[in-house]
Tab-separated table of C-alpha atoms in Angstrom:
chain	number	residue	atom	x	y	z
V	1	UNK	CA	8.864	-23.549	-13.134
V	2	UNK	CA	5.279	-24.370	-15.014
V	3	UNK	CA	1.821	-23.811	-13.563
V	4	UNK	CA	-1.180	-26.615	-14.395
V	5	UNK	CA	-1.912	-24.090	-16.803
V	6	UNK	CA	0.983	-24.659	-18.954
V	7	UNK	CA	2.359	-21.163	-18.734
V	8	UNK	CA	5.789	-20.714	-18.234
V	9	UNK	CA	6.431	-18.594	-14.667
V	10	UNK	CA	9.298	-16.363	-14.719
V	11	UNK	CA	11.914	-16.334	-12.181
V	12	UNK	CA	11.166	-13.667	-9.166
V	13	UNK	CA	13.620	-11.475	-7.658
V	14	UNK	CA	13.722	-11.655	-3.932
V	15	UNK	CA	12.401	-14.434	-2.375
V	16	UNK	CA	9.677	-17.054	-2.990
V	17	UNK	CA	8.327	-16.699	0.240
V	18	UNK	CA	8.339	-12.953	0.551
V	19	UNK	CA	10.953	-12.603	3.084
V	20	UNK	CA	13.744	-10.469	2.437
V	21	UNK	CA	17.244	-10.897	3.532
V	22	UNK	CA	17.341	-8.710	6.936
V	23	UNK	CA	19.612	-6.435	6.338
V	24	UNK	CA	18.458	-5.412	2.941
V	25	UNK	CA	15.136	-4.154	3.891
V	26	UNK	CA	15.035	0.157	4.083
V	27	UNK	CA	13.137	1.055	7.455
V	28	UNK	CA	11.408	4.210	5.540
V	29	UNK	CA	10.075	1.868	2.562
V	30	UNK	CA	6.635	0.220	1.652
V	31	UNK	CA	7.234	-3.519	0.865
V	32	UNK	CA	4.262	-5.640	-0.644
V	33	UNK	CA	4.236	-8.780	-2.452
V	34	UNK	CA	3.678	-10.379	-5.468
V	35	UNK	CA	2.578	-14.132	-6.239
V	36	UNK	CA	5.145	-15.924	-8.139
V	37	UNK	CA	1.960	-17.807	-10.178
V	38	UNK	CA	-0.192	-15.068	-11.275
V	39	UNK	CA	1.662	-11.872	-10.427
V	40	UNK	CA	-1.441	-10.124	-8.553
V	41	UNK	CA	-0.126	-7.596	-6.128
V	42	UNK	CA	-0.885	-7.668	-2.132
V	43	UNK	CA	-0.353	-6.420	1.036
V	44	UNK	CA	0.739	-8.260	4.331
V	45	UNK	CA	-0.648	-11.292	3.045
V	46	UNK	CA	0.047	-14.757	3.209
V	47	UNK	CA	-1.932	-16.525	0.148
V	48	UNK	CA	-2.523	-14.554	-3.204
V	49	UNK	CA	-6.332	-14.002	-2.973
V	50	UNK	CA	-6.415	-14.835	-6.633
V	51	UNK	CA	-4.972	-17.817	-7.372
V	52	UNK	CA	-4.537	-19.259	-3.682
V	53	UNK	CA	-0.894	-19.676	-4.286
V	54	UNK	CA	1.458	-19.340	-1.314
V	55	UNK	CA	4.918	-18.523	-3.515
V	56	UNK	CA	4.533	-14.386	-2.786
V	57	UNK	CA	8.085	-12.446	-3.328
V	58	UNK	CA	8.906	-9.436	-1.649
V	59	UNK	CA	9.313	-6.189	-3.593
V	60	UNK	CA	9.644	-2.320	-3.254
V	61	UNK	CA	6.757	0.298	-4.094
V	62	UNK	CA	7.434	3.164	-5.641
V	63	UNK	CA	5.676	4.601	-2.670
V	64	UNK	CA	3.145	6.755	-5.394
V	65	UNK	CA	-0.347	5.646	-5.454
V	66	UNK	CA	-4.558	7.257	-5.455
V	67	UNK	CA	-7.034	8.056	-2.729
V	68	UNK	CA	-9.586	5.843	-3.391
V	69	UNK	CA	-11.710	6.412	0.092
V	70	UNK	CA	-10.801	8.520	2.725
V	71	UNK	CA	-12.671	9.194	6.235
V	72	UNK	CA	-12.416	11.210	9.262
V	73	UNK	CA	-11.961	9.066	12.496
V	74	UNK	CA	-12.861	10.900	16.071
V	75	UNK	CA	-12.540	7.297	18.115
V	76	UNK	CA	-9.749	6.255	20.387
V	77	UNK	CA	-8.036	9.422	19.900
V	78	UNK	CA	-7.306	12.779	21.398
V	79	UNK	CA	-7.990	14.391	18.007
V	80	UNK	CA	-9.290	13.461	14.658
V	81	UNK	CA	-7.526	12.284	12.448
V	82	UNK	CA	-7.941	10.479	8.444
V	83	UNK	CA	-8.359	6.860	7.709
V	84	UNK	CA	-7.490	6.164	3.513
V	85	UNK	CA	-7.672	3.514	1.135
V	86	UNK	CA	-4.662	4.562	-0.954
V	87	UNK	CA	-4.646	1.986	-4.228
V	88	UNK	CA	-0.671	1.875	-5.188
V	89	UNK	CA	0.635	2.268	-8.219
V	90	UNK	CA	1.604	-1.194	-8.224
V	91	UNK	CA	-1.837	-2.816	-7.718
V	92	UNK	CA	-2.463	-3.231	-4.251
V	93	UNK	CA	-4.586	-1.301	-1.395
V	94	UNK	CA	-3.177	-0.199	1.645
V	95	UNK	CA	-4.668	1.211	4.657
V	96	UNK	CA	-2.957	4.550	6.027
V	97	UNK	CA	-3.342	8.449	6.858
V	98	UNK	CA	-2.897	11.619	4.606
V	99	UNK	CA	-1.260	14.557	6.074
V	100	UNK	CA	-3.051	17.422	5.507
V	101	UNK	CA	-6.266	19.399	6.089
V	102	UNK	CA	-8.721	16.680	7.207
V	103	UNK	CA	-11.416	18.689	4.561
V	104	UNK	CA	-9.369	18.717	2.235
V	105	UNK	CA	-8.415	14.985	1.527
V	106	UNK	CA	-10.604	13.414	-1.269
V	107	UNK	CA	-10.756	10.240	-3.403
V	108	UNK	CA	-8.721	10.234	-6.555
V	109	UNK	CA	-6.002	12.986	-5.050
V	110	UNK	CA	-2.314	11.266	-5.775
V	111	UNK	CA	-0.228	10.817	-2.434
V	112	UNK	CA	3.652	10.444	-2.265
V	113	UNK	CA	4.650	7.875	0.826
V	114	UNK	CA	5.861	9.779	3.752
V	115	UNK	CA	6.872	7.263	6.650
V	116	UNK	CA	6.871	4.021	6.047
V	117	UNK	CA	5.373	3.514	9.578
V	118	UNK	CA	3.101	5.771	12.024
V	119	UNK	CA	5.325	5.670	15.174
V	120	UNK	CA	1.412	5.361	16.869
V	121	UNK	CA	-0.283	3.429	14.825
V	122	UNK	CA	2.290	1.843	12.999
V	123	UNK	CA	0.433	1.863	9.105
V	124	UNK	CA	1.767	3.935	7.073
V	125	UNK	CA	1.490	8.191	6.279
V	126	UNK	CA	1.305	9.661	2.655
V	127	UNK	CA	1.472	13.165	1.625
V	128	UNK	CA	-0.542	14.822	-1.220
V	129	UNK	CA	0.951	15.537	-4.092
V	130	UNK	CA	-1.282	18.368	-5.410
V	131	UNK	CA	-2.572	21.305	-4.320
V	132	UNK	CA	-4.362	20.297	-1.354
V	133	UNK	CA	-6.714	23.158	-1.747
V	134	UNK	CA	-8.996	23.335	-3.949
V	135	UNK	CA	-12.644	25.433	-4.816
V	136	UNK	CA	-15.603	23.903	-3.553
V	137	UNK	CA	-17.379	22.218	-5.804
């Protein structure tokens, strides 16, 4: 397959338009995808906000990624709780919440995926890898 470009497009694993087979899918997994033309990572999306190409395959993070913002929420809910941008290690941003000490959450800590899916809120819930705790600075 050739873009306009000229540049040859290799083959993509899964499927072109980033759907899985059913049964292949692991509940406890984040899936994101990746378009086929320009290879820019996304999340729940259904045109590559690059290169406006529809042709996104479905693939597996690693489930590692960075704290890039993180905020405490007190709205529609009985207690607060954290809202995070967590940038994976694959490229994209996802929205979810860090267990731990609502203090003691900040940007650039790494997080490990947890649950794929809040049974609440249904996005998903990292852990931190590092010592949560550390000296104020």
């Amino acid at each position: 397959m050739y873009h306009h470009s000229g540049n040859a497009v290799r083959p993509a694993a899964g499927s072109a338009t980033g759907l899985l087979e059913p049964g292949s899918r692991t509940p406890e997994a984040l899936y994101f995808q990746r378009c086929t033309w320009c290879g820019t990572a996304v999340y729940h999306r259904l045109l590559c906000p690059v290169c406006r190409g529809s042709e996104l395959r479905t693939e597996r993070s690693e489930g590692v990624g960075t704290v890039r913002h993180s905020t405490v929420v007190h709205r529609n809910t009985p207690a607060a709780r954290n809202v995070s941008l967590i940038e994976m290690s694959e490229g994209f941003v996802v929205r979810g919440r860090v267990m731990g000490p609502l203090i003691g959450i900040h940007g650039g800590d790494r997080v490990r995926l947890s649950t794929a899916k809040d049974p609440v809120r249904g996005e998903p819930v990292f852990q931190l890898v590092d010592e949560p705790y550390r000296a104020w600075t």
